[in-house]
């Protein structure tokens, strides 16, 4: 009996794979990115029991993140049209209620419990829907802003037959932004081996669908979708050698923003982590969890927000552009869209006056209310004022689908950039740096390395011509570093590993993590660095940096930070006179920035990032041979 059923399912899988040759309602591409986001969200979970369970069942999390799109590919197969309904919170809530109602699943919070695999699968499904909202509304519009298109050059060229080929697989699949960025995930972030082996738990999925009125979905239809999505994952990897160079060449800026950009993997993972916590509360507690804000855009503390917002560009997807024109709040529960009004989500200017919204704003989700959208957007009716601090406010009048309100109003602030090429005024060197939140004083971390002293005043002979005429070094001139550039390098985060129930080691961060973002160098030698707290808790800690040039090592000092969860703080370091002189003469310094999160238990996660400082070659020196 078991053997015959296995043969039957193999036949179904074969038929489903053959269906790849047929057009479907939506492409199966992008699932690699969905799984990447779902896994990267695990460290952002604030509930330790859930974090342990997910870390022990990553295979099931990945399978859940793939599952909603499986139903698009199998929509023409009898009993397989489950894609759209599975994307929304109505299904997520029903799935959670089903598992909670199973007495044999207790205890649900045990990583080795009888239903731990299904809980992890549920979380992966939830991650997919949240990922679509942020990716479509924040990341994909950047492609148009960059002048980049995911469409293969063959199809863009309009050659004979290209339109017909582009309407069926593989053309209809490879010309999507999701497929293009999946290639970046596979080639640059090690996602190629991550094909889950966990089968859909049909004994739990079928009663879940029935509970929301979808009696048409069948076991065979679910397995057909699973076969299709597995075939799509395999196909992406088979085409990687040809498609990755194409994507990297034609979409370099989108590829660079994929991991850390707005709506990218890490940004979306923060929101997913908060969503995981609320779904977990529905599983393990009797009450309904209150809605809370789990992500926003622009980021708190952002200080280069654009000025020109008109005409309104707020559509999702890779065509319309306007990625920077998005004031968005994301909640951990699906929204009652009737509660989103100009009185519940609004913007205050520098004087505390409300900014008039554009017609039709604020509005819910990239695709409207749907079956449970989590995001909402405010859009100003006029352009913003330069160098002005604005505050976005979400009042407790915003309700979720169950009628619950925010426990307290939420707000965050950001600053617009200057109107011209000159930056907004910087704080003076002797001005204190304001902390965004009040917390208990943190202890300095233990020394990471012996203190580094500046080199002697007599520098060794420097390479290249001097940066200024005469016999002086020019180190004290305010124009010495004019035109200097800062090239960001990769950053690494110290993690611990733990063995999961699948026998593999999985990275787990302990406590909160910070990301070292943008760095800039002023003409006075001040290095401005933006550091973000990725949660799940606030990030108190200390940043320190050193600069090197050959054998020369310079200490740039350190700075404390106290950053609220998902917040951003700007920190300042300063090049010493010797470091500035070396940068001017040798035209290059490598700066290593270290940020340590420190809590009551001592130093926690450390983030390290390198930047390369460069100065331009003076015109007279470059041509004076």
Coordinates of C-alpha atoms in Angstrom, one line a residue:
X1 CA 0.0 0.0 0.0
X2 CA 2.8 2.4 0.9
X3 CA 4.7 1.5 -2.2
X4 CA 1.7 2.0 -4.5
X5 CA 1.0 5.4 -2.9
X6 CA 4.6 6.4 -3.4
X7 CA 4.5 5.5 -7.1
X8 CA 1.2 7.4 -7.4
X9 CA 2.8 10.5 -5.9
X10 CA 5.8 10.2 -8.1
X11 CA 3.5 10.2 -11.1
X12 CA 1.8 13.3 -9.8
X13 CA 5.2 15.0 -9.3
X14 CA 6.2 14.1 -12.9
X15 CA 3.0 15.6 -14.2
X16 CA 3.6 18.7 -12.2
X17 CA 7.1 19.1 -13.5
X18 CA 5.8 18.7 -17.0
X19 CA 3.4 21.6 -16.2
X20 CA 6.5 23.9 -16.1
X21 CA 6.0 24.2 -19.9
X22 CA 2.6 25.8 -19.3
X23 CA 1.9 29.4 -18.3
X24 CA 1.0 29.9 -14.7
X25 CA -0.7 32.7 -12.8
X26 CA 2.5 33.8 -11.2
X27 CA 6.1 32.7 -11.5
X28 CA 7.7 30.4 -9.0
X29 CA 10.9 32.5 -8.9
X30 CA 11.9 34.5 -5.9
X31 CA 11.4 31.6 -3.5
X32 CA 15.2 31.5 -2.7
X33 CA 15.0 35.0 -1.5
X34 CA 11.9 34.3 0.6
X35 CA 13.7 31.4 2.3
X36 CA 16.7 33.6 2.9
X37 CA 14.6 36.2 4.6
X38 CA 12.8 33.7 6.7
X39 CA 16.0 32.2 8.0
X40 CA 17.7 35.6 8.6
X41 CA 14.7 36.6 10.7
X42 CA 15.4 34.0 13.4
X43 CA 17.9 36.1 15.3
X44 CA 15.4 39.0 15.4
X45 CA 12.9 36.9 17.4
X46 CA 12.6 38.2 21.0
X47 CA 11.0 35.1 22.5
X48 CA 13.9 32.7 23.4
X49 CA 11.8 29.5 23.1
X50 CA 10.6 30.3 19.6
X51 CA 14.1 31.3 18.6
X52 CA 15.5 27.9 19.8
X53 CA 12.7 26.1 18.0
X54 CA 13.2 27.8 14.7
X55 CA 17.0 27.4 14.9
X56 CA 16.5 23.7 15.4
X57 CA 14.1 23.4 12.5
X58 CA 15.6 25.5 9.7
X59 CA 14.7 22.9 7.1
X60 CA 11.0 23.3 7.9
X61 CA 11.2 27.1 8.0
X62 CA 12.6 27.1 4.5
X63 CA 10.0 24.7 3.3
X64 CA 7.3 26.9 4.7
X65 CA 8.7 30.0 3.1
X66 CA 8.6 28.2 -0.3
X67 CA 5.1 26.8 0.2
X68 CA 2.8 29.8 -0.7
X69 CA 4.3 30.2 -4.2
X70 CA 3.9 26.4 -4.8
X71 CA 0.2 26.9 -5.2
X72 CA 0.6 29.4 -8.1
X73 CA 2.5 26.8 -10.2
X74 CA -0.1 24.1 -9.5
X75 CA -3.2 26.3 -9.9
X76 CA -4.2 24.5 -13.1
X77 CA -3.9 21.1 -11.5
X78 CA -7.1 19.8 -9.8
X79 CA -7.0 20.7 -6.1
X80 CA -3.8 22.7 -6.5
X81 CA -5.1 26.3 -6.6
X82 CA -3.9 27.3 -3.1
X83 CA -1.3 30.0 -3.9
X84 CA -3.1 33.3 -3.3
X85 CA -5.0 32.3 -0.1
X86 CA -1.9 30.9 1.5
X87 CA -0.1 34.3 1.2
X88 CA -2.4 36.1 3.6
X89 CA -2.8 36.3 7.4
X90 CA -6.2 34.8 7.3
X91 CA -4.6 31.5 6.4
X92 CA -1.7 32.0 8.9
X93 CA -4.2 32.6 11.7
X94 CA -6.2 29.5 10.7
X95 CA -3.1 27.4 10.6
X96 CA -2.0 28.6 14.1
X97 CA -5.5 27.9 15.5
X98 CA -5.5 24.4 14.0
X99 CA -2.1 23.5 15.7
X100 CA -3.2 25.1 18.9
X101 CA -6.4 23.0 18.9
X102 CA -4.5 19.7 18.5
X103 CA -4.1 18.3 22.0
X104 CA -1.4 15.9 20.8
X105 CA 0.8 18.8 19.8
X106 CA 1.5 19.9 23.4
X107 CA 3.8 21.4 24.4
X108 CA 4.0 23.6 21.4
X109 CA 7.0 25.6 22.7
X110 CA 9.3 22.5 22.9
X111 CA 11.9 22.4 20.1
X112 CA 11.7 18.6 20.3
X113 CA 7.9 18.6 20.7
X114 CA 5.6 16.5 18.5
X115 CA 4.5 19.4 16.3
X116 CA 7.7 21.5 16.4
X117 CA 8.2 20.9 12.6
X118 CA 4.7 22.1 11.8
X119 CA 5.2 25.3 14.0
X120 CA 8.4 26.0 12.0
X121 CA 6.6 25.4 8.7
X122 CA 3.9 27.8 9.9
X123 CA 6.4 30.5 10.6
X124 CA 8.0 30.1 7.2
X125 CA 4.6 30.5 5.5
X126 CA 4.0 33.7 7.6
X127 CA 7.4 35.0 6.5
X128 CA 6.5 34.7 2.9
X129 CA 3.6 37.1 3.0
X130 CA 5.4 39.7 5.0
X131 CA 8.4 39.4 2.7
X132 CA 6.2 40.1 -0.4
X133 CA 4.8 43.3 1.2
X134 CA 8.2 44.9 2.0
X135 CA 10.1 43.6 -1.1
X136 CA 7.4 44.8 -3.6
X137 CA 6.9 48.2 -1.9
X138 CA 10.5 49.1 -0.9
X139 CA 13.1 47.0 -2.8
X140 CA 11.8 46.5 -6.3
X141 CA 11.0 50.2 -7.1
X142 CA 14.8 50.9 -6.6
X143 CA 15.4 49.0 -9.8
X144 CA 13.7 51.7 -11.9
X145 CA 15.4 54.4 -9.9
X146 CA 18.8 52.8 -10.8
X147 CA 17.7 52.5 -14.5
X148 CA 18.0 48.7 -14.3
X149 CA 15.6 46.1 -15.5
X150 CA 15.4 42.4 -14.7
X151 CA 14.3 41.6 -18.2
X152 CA 16.9 39.6 -20.2
X153 CA 18.6 41.7 -22.9
X154 CA 17.4 39.2 -25.6
X155 CA 13.8 40.0 -24.7
X156 CA 14.4 43.7 -24.3
X157 CA 15.9 43.9 -27.8
X158 CA 12.6 43.1 -29.4
X159 CA 14.0 40.4 -31.7
X160 CA 11.6 38.3 -33.8
X161 CA 9.9 35.8 -31.6
X162 CA 11.0 37.3 -28.3
X163 CA 7.5 38.4 -27.2
X164 CA 6.2 34.9 -27.8
X165 CA 9.1 33.3 -25.9
X166 CA 8.7 35.8 -23.1
X167 CA 5.1 34.8 -22.4
X168 CA 5.9 31.1 -21.5
X169 CA 8.5 29.5 -19.3
X170 CA 11.4 29.9 -19.0
X171 CA 11.0 33.4 -20.5
X172 CA 8.1 34.3 -18.2
X173 CA 10.2 33.2 -15.2
X174 CA 13.7 34.6 -15.9
X175 CA 12.5 38.1 -16.7
X176 CA 11.2 38.8 -13.1
X177 CA 13.0 40.8 -10.4
X178 CA 12.6 37.9 -8.0
X179 CA 14.5 35.5 -10.3
X180 CA 17.2 38.0 -10.9
X181 CA 17.9 38.6 -7.3
X182 CA 17.7 34.9 -6.5
X183 CA 20.8 34.6 -8.6
X184 CA 22.6 37.0 -6.3
X185 CA 21.5 35.0 -3.2
X186 CA 22.7 31.8 -4.8
X187 CA 26.1 33.0 -6.0
X188 CA 27.0 35.5 -3.3
X189 CA 25.3 34.4 -0.1
X190 CA 25.7 30.6 -0.2
X191 CA 22.0 29.8 -0.7
X192 CA 22.6 27.1 -3.4
X193 CA 22.6 24.1 -1.0
X194 CA 19.5 25.3 0.8
X195 CA 16.8 23.2 -0.8
X196 CA 14.5 21.9 1.9
X197 CA 13.5 18.3 2.1
X198 CA 10.5 18.7 4.4
X199 CA 7.2 17.6 2.7
X200 CA 4.1 19.7 3.2
X201 CA 2.2 18.5 6.3
X202 CA -1.0 17.8 4.4
X203 CA -2.7 16.3 7.5
X204 CA -2.6 19.8 9.0
X205 CA -2.9 21.9 5.9
X206 CA -6.1 20.3 4.6
X207 CA -8.2 21.0 7.7
X208 CA -6.8 24.5 7.8
X209 CA -8.0 25.2 4.3
X210 CA -11.4 23.6 5.1
X211 CA -11.7 25.9 8.1
X212 CA -11.6 29.0 5.9
X213 CA -13.9 27.5 3.3
X214 CA -11.4 26.1 0.8
X215 CA -12.7 22.6 0.4
X216 CA -11.5 22.4 -3.2
X217 CA -7.8 21.9 -2.2
X218 CA -6.6 18.3 -2.2
X219 CA -3.7 16.3 -1.0
X220 CA -2.6 15.6 -4.6
X221 CA -2.9 19.2 -5.5
X222 CA -0.6 20.2 -2.6
X223 CA 2.0 17.6 -3.6
X224 CA 1.8 18.8 -7.2
X225 CA 2.6 22.3 -6.1
X226 CA 5.5 21.0 -3.9
X227 CA 6.9 19.1 -6.9
X228 CA 6.7 22.3 -9.0
X229 CA 8.4 24.5 -6.5
X230 CA 11.2 21.9 -6.0
X231 CA 11.7 21.8 -9.8
X232 CA 11.9 25.6 -9.9
X233 CA 14.5 25.6 -7.1
X234 CA 16.5 23.1 -9.1
X235 CA 16.1 25.0 -12.3
X236 CA 17.4 28.2 -10.7
X237 CA 20.6 26.4 -9.7
X238 CA 21.0 24.8 -13.1
X239 CA 20.9 28.1 -14.8
X240 CA 23.1 30.0 -12.3
X241 CA 26.3 29.8 -14.4
X242 CA 24.6 31.7 -17.2
X243 CA 22.2 33.9 -15.3
X244 CA 24.3 35.2 -12.5
X245 CA 26.9 37.0 -14.7
X246 CA 24.0 38.5 -16.7
X247 CA 22.3 39.9 -13.6
X248 CA 25.5 41.1 -12.0
X249 CA 26.4 43.0 -15.2
X250 CA 23.0 44.5 -16.0
X251 CA 21.8 45.1 -12.4
X252 CA 24.9 46.0 -10.3
X253 CA 23.2 48.6 -8.0
X254 CA 20.2 46.4 -7.3
X255 CA 22.6 43.5 -6.5
X256 CA 24.6 45.7 -4.1
X257 CA 21.4 46.7 -2.3
X258 CA 20.0 43.2 -2.1
X259 CA 21.3 42.3 1.4
X260 CA 21.2 45.6 3.3
X261 CA 19.0 48.0 1.2
X262 CA 15.5 49.1 2.1
X263 CA 13.2 46.2 1.6
X264 CA 16.2 43.9 1.2
X265 CA 16.9 40.7 3.0
X266 CA 18.0 42.1 6.4
X267 CA 15.5 44.9 6.4
X268 CA 12.6 42.6 5.7
X269 CA 14.0 40.0 8.2
X270 CA 13.5 42.5 11.0
X271 CA 9.8 42.8 10.2
X272 CA 9.5 39.1 9.9
X273 CA 11.1 38.5 13.3
X274 CA 8.5 40.7 14.9
X275 CA 5.7 38.9 13.0
X276 CA 7.1 35.6 14.2
X277 CA 6.7 36.8 17.8
X278 CA 3.0 37.7 17.3
X279 CA 2.1 34.5 15.5
X280 CA 3.9 32.6 18.4
X281 CA 1.7 34.5 20.9
X282 CA -1.4 33.3 19.1
X283 CA -0.1 29.7 19.3
X284 CA 1.0 29.7 23.0
X285 CA -1.3 32.2 24.8
X286 CA -5.0 32.5 25.3
X287 CA -5.3 36.2 24.5
X288 CA -4.9 38.1 21.2
X289 CA -1.5 39.9 20.9
X290 CA -1.7 43.6 20.5
X291 CA -0.5 45.1 17.2
X292 CA 3.0 46.7 17.4
X293 CA 5.2 48.4 14.9
X294 CA 8.0 46.1 13.7
X295 CA 9.6 48.1 10.9
X296 CA 9.5 51.6 9.4
X297 CA 10.9 53.6 6.5
X298 CA 12.8 55.9 6.4
X299 CA 14.8 54.5 9.3
X300 CA 14.8 56.3 12.6
X301 CA 17.7 58.8 12.6
X302 CA 18.1 58.8 8.8
X303 CA 19.6 62.2 7.8
X304 CA 19.7 62.2 4.0
X305 CA 16.0 61.8 3.2
X306 CA 15.2 63.3 -0.2
X307 CA 13.4 66.6 -0.8
X308 CA 11.6 66.1 -4.1
X309 CA 8.5 63.9 -3.6
X310 CA 6.3 65.1 -6.5
X311 CA 4.8 63.8 -8.6
X312 CA 3.5 61.0 -6.5
X313 CA 5.3 57.7 -7.2
X314 CA 4.1 55.0 -4.8
X315 CA 3.4 51.9 -6.8
X316 CA 5.0 48.6 -6.0
X317 CA 7.2 46.7 -8.5
X318 CA 10.3 47.3 -10.6
X319 CA 8.8 49.8 -13.1
X320 CA 7.5 53.0 -11.4
X321 CA 10.5 53.9 -9.3
X322 CA 10.3 56.3 -6.3
X323 CA 11.8 53.8 -3.8
X324 CA 13.0 56.7 -1.6
X325 CA 9.5 58.3 -1.6
X326 CA 8.0 55.9 1.0
X327 CA 7.1 56.7 4.6
X328 CA 5.9 53.3 5.7
X329 CA 5.0 51.6 9.0
X330 CA 4.8 47.8 9.2
X331 CA 2.8 46.1 12.0
X332 CA 3.0 42.6 13.4
X333 CA -0.8 42.0 12.9
X334 CA -2.8 42.5 9.8
X335 CA -4.6 45.8 9.7
X336 CA -8.2 47.0 9.8
X337 CA -7.8 49.2 6.7
X338 CA -10.7 51.4 7.7
X339 CA -8.7 52.6 10.7
X340 CA -5.9 54.0 8.5
X341 CA -6.8 57.7 8.2
X342 CA -5.0 61.1 8.2
X343 CA -5.8 61.3 11.9
X344 CA -4.2 57.9 12.7
X345 CA -1.0 58.0 10.5
X346 CA 0.5 61.4 9.9
X347 CA 3.7 63.5 9.5
X348 CA 4.9 66.4 11.6
X349 CA 7.3 69.1 10.4
X350 CA 10.1 70.7 12.3
X351 CA 7.7 73.0 14.1
X352 CA 5.3 70.2 15.1
X353 CA 2.7 71.1 12.4
X354 CA 1.0 68.3 10.5
X355 CA 2.1 67.9 6.9
X356 CA -0.8 67.6 4.4
X357 CA -1.1 64.2 2.9
X358 CA -1.4 63.6 -0.9
X359 CA -4.9 62.6 -2.1
X360 CA -5.6 59.0 -1.2
X361 CA -3.0 58.8 1.6
X362 CA -2.3 57.3 4.0
X363 CA -3.1 54.0 2.3
X364 CA -2.8 50.3 3.2
X365 CA -0.4 47.8 1.7
X366 CA 1.2 47.6 -1.7
X367 CA -1.9 45.8 -3.0
X368 CA -4.6 47.3 -0.8
X369 CA -6.3 45.5 2.2
X370 CA -6.4 42.0 0.8
X371 CA -6.8 39.2 3.3
X372 CA -4.5 40.8 5.8
X373 CA -2.0 43.5 4.9
X374 CA 0.5 44.6 7.5
X375 CA 1.8 47.9 6.1
X376 CA 0.6 51.4 5.4
X377 CA 2.1 54.4 3.6
X378 CA 2.0 58.2 4.2
X379 CA 2.9 60.5 1.2
X380 CA 3.2 64.3 1.5
X381 CA 1.2 66.6 -0.7
X382 CA 4.3 68.9 -1.1
X383 CA 8.0 68.5 -1.3
X384 CA 9.9 68.5 2.0
X385 CA 12.1 71.3 3.4
X386 CA 15.9 70.8 3.5
X387 CA 17.7 70.0 6.7
X388 CA 14.5 69.6 8.6
X389 CA 13.6 67.0 11.2
X390 CA 10.3 65.3 10.5
X391 CA 8.4 62.9 12.8
X392 CA 6.0 60.2 11.6
X393 CA 3.3 59.3 14.0
X394 CA 1.1 56.2 14.2
X395 CA -1.7 56.8 16.8
X396 CA -3.4 54.2 18.9
X397 CA -6.4 54.7 16.6
X398 CA -4.9 52.2 14.2
X399 CA -6.5 48.8 14.7
X400 CA -5.7 45.3 13.6
X401 CA -8.1 42.8 11.9
X402 CA -9.4 41.7 15.4
X403 CA -10.2 45.3 16.5
X404 CA -7.2 45.6 18.8
X405 CA -5.4 48.9 19.0
X406 CA -1.8 49.8 19.5
X407 CA -1.0 49.8 23.2
X408 CA 0.6 53.2 22.7
X409 CA 1.2 55.6 19.8
X410 CA 4.4 55.0 17.9
X411 CA 6.6 57.6 16.3
X412 CA 10.0 58.0 14.7
X413 CA 12.0 60.9 13.3
X414 CA 14.3 61.5 10.3
X415 CA 16.0 64.5 8.7
X416 CA 16.0 65.7 5.1
X417 CA 19.2 66.4 3.2
X418 CA 20.5 69.8 2.1
X419 CA 19.2 71.5 -1.0
X420 CA 22.6 71.9 -2.7
X421 CA 25.8 70.0 -2.7
X422 CA 26.9 71.2 0.7
X423 CA 25.8 69.0 3.6
X424 CA 23.6 70.1 6.4
X425 CA 25.5 71.7 9.3
X426 CA 27.4 69.1 11.4
X427 CA 27.6 69.3 15.1
X428 CA 30.6 71.1 16.3
X429 CA 33.5 69.0 17.6
X430 CA 32.8 69.9 21.2
X431 CA 29.1 69.3 20.9
X432 CA 27.8 66.3 22.8
X433 CA 26.3 63.5 20.7
X434 CA 22.7 63.1 21.8
X435 CA 21.6 59.6 22.7
X436 CA 18.2 58.7 21.1
X437 CA 17.0 56.9 24.2
X438 CA 17.6 57.1 27.9
X439 CA 19.1 53.9 29.4
X440 CA 21.3 52.9 32.3
X441 CA 24.9 53.7 31.7
X442 CA 26.8 50.9 30.0
X443 CA 30.2 49.6 31.0
X444 CA 33.1 49.9 28.6
X445 CA 34.0 46.7 26.9
X446 CA 37.3 45.0 27.9
X447 CA 40.2 46.0 25.7
X448 CA 40.0 44.1 22.4
X449 CA 43.7 44.8 21.6
X450 CA 46.6 46.8 23.1
X451 CA 46.1 50.5 22.8
X452 CA 47.6 51.8 19.5
X453 CA 49.7 54.9 19.6
X454 CA 50.2 57.3 16.7
X455 CA 53.5 56.9 14.9
X456 CA 56.4 59.3 15.6
X457 CA 56.2 62.7 14.1
X458 CA 58.8 61.9 11.5
X459 CA 57.0 59.8 8.9
X460 CA 58.8 57.4 6.7
X461 CA 59.1 58.4 3.0
X462 CA 55.7 58.4 1.5
X463 CA 54.8 57.1 -1.9
X464 CA 53.8 59.4 -4.7
X465 CA 54.0 63.2 -5.0
X466 CA 52.9 65.5 -2.1
X467 CA 49.3 66.7 -2.1
X468 CA 50.1 70.4 -1.9
X469 CA 52.8 72.7 -3.1
X470 CA 55.6 74.2 -1.0
X471 CA 57.5 72.4 1.8
X472 CA 54.6 71.8 4.1
X473 CA 52.3 68.8 4.3
X474 CA 49.1 70.9 4.2
X475 CA 47.7 68.8 7.1
X476 CA 46.0 71.8 8.7
X477 CA 44.3 73.1 5.6
X478 CA 40.5 72.7 5.5
X479 CA 40.7 71.7 1.8
X480 CA 43.3 68.8 2.3
X481 CA 40.6 66.2 2.2
X482 CA 38.2 67.8 -0.3
X483 CA 37.0 65.2 -2.7
X484 CA 38.0 62.3 -0.5
X485 CA 36.0 59.2 -0.9
X486 CA 34.9 56.3 1.4
X487 CA 34.7 52.9 -0.1
X488 CA 32.6 50.4 2.0
X489 CA 33.8 46.9 2.5
X490 CA 32.1 43.8 3.8
X491 CA 31.1 43.5 7.4
X492 CA 31.1 40.4 9.6
X493 CA 29.1 39.5 12.8
X494 CA 30.4 37.2 15.4
X495 CA 28.0 34.4 15.9
X496 CA 27.7 31.2 17.9
X497 CA 26.6 27.9 16.4
X498 CA 24.3 25.3 17.8
X499 CA 23.4 21.9 16.5
X500 CA 19.8 21.6 15.4
X501 CA 17.6 18.6 15.4
X502 CA 18.5 18.0 11.8
X503 CA 22.1 17.4 12.9
X504 CA 23.5 20.5 11.2
X505 CA 25.2 23.5 12.8
X506 CA 23.2 26.7 12.6
X507 CA 24.4 30.2 13.4
X508 CA 22.6 31.9 16.3
X509 CA 23.3 35.4 17.5
X510 CA 23.1 35.9 21.2
X511 CA 21.2 39.1 22.0
X512 CA 20.9 42.1 19.8
X513 CA 23.1 42.9 16.8
X514 CA 24.2 46.1 15.2
X515 CA 24.9 46.9 11.5
X516 CA 27.5 49.4 10.6
X517 CA 26.0 51.4 7.7
X518 CA 27.0 54.5 5.9
X519 CA 30.4 56.2 6.5
X520 CA 31.5 59.7 5.3
X521 CA 34.6 61.8 5.7
X522 CA 34.5 65.6 6.2
X523 CA 37.2 68.0 5.0
X524 CA 38.2 68.4 8.7
X525 CA 39.0 64.7 9.1
X526 CA 35.8 63.8 11.0
X527 CA 34.6 60.3 10.1
X528 CA 30.8 60.1 10.4
X529 CA 29.4 56.5 10.8
X530 CA 25.8 55.4 11.0
X531 CA 25.1 52.4 13.2
X532 CA 21.7 50.6 13.2
X533 CA 20.3 48.3 15.9
X534 CA 18.8 45.2 14.3
X535 CA 17.1 44.0 17.5
X536 CA 15.4 42.1 19.0
X537 CA 16.3 44.4 21.9
X538 CA 17.8 47.8 22.2
X539 CA 21.6 48.1 21.5
X540 CA 23.8 49.7 24.2
X541 CA 27.5 49.4 23.4
X542 CA 30.7 51.0 22.2
X543 CA 32.3 51.6 18.8
X544 CA 36.1 51.8 18.3
X545 CA 38.2 52.1 15.1
X546 CA 41.7 51.9 13.9
X547 CA 43.3 53.0 10.6
X548 CA 46.2 51.4 8.8
X549 CA 48.6 52.2 6.0
X550 CA 51.3 49.7 5.5
X551 CA 52.9 49.1 8.8
X552 CA 51.5 52.3 10.3
X553 CA 48.6 52.0 12.7
X554 CA 46.5 54.8 14.1
X555 CA 43.8 54.8 16.8
X556 CA 40.7 56.7 15.9
X557 CA 39.3 56.5 19.4
X558 CA 35.9 55.3 20.4
X559 CA 32.3 56.3 21.0
X560 CA 29.5 54.9 23.1
X561 CA 26.1 54.3 21.6
X562 CA 22.6 53.6 22.9
X563 CA 20.3 52.7 20.0
X564 CA 16.6 51.7 20.3
X565 CA 15.5 48.6 18.5
X566 CA 15.4 49.2 14.7
X567 CA 16.8 52.7 15.3
X568 CA 19.9 54.3 13.8
X569 CA 22.5 56.6 15.5
X570 CA 25.2 58.7 13.9
X571 CA 28.6 58.4 15.6
X572 CA 31.8 60.5 15.0
X573 CA 35.4 59.6 15.0
X574 CA 38.3 61.8 14.1
X575 CA 41.6 61.2 12.2
X576 CA 44.6 62.3 14.2
X577 CA 47.1 64.8 12.6
X578 CA 49.4 61.9 11.7
X579 CA 46.6 59.9 10.2
X580 CA 45.5 62.8 8.1
X581 CA 49.0 63.5 6.9
X582 CA 49.4 59.9 5.9
X583 CA 46.1 59.8 4.0
X584 CA 47.1 63.0 2.1
X585 CA 50.5 61.7 1.2
X586 CA 49.7 58.1 0.5
X587 CA 46.2 58.8 -0.7
X588 CA 44.8 55.7 1.1
X589 CA 43.9 54.5 4.6
X590 CA 42.1 51.4 5.6
X591 CA 39.7 51.9 8.5
X592 CA 38.4 49.0 10.6
X593 CA 35.4 49.8 12.7
X594 CA 34.3 47.5 15.6
X595 CA 30.9 47.8 17.3
X596 CA 30.3 45.8 20.4
X597 CA 26.8 45.4 21.9
X598 CA 27.2 45.4 25.7
X599 CA 24.4 44.4 28.1
X600 CA 24.4 43.5 31.8
X601 CA 26.0 40.2 31.1
X602 CA 29.0 41.8 29.5
X603 CA 30.2 42.2 25.8
X604 CA 27.8 40.5 23.4
X605 CA 27.8 40.4 19.6
X606 CA 30.6 42.2 17.8
X607 CA 30.2 43.6 14.3
X608 CA 33.3 44.5 12.2
X609 CA 33.4 46.5 9.0
X610 CA 36.3 47.9 6.9
X611 CA 36.3 51.1 4.9
X612 CA 38.9 52.4 2.5
X613 CA 39.5 56.2 2.6
X614 CA 41.0 57.6 -0.6
X615 CA 42.0 61.1 -1.7
X616 CA 42.2 62.3 -5.3
X617 CA 45.5 62.8 -7.1
X618 CA 46.1 66.6 -7.5
X619 CA 45.9 67.7 -11.1
X620 CA 49.4 69.3 -11.1
X621 CA 51.0 66.3 -9.5
X622 CA 49.3 63.9 -12.0
X623 CA 50.6 65.8 -15.0
X624 CA 53.9 67.0 -13.7
X625 CA 56.2 64.3 -15.1

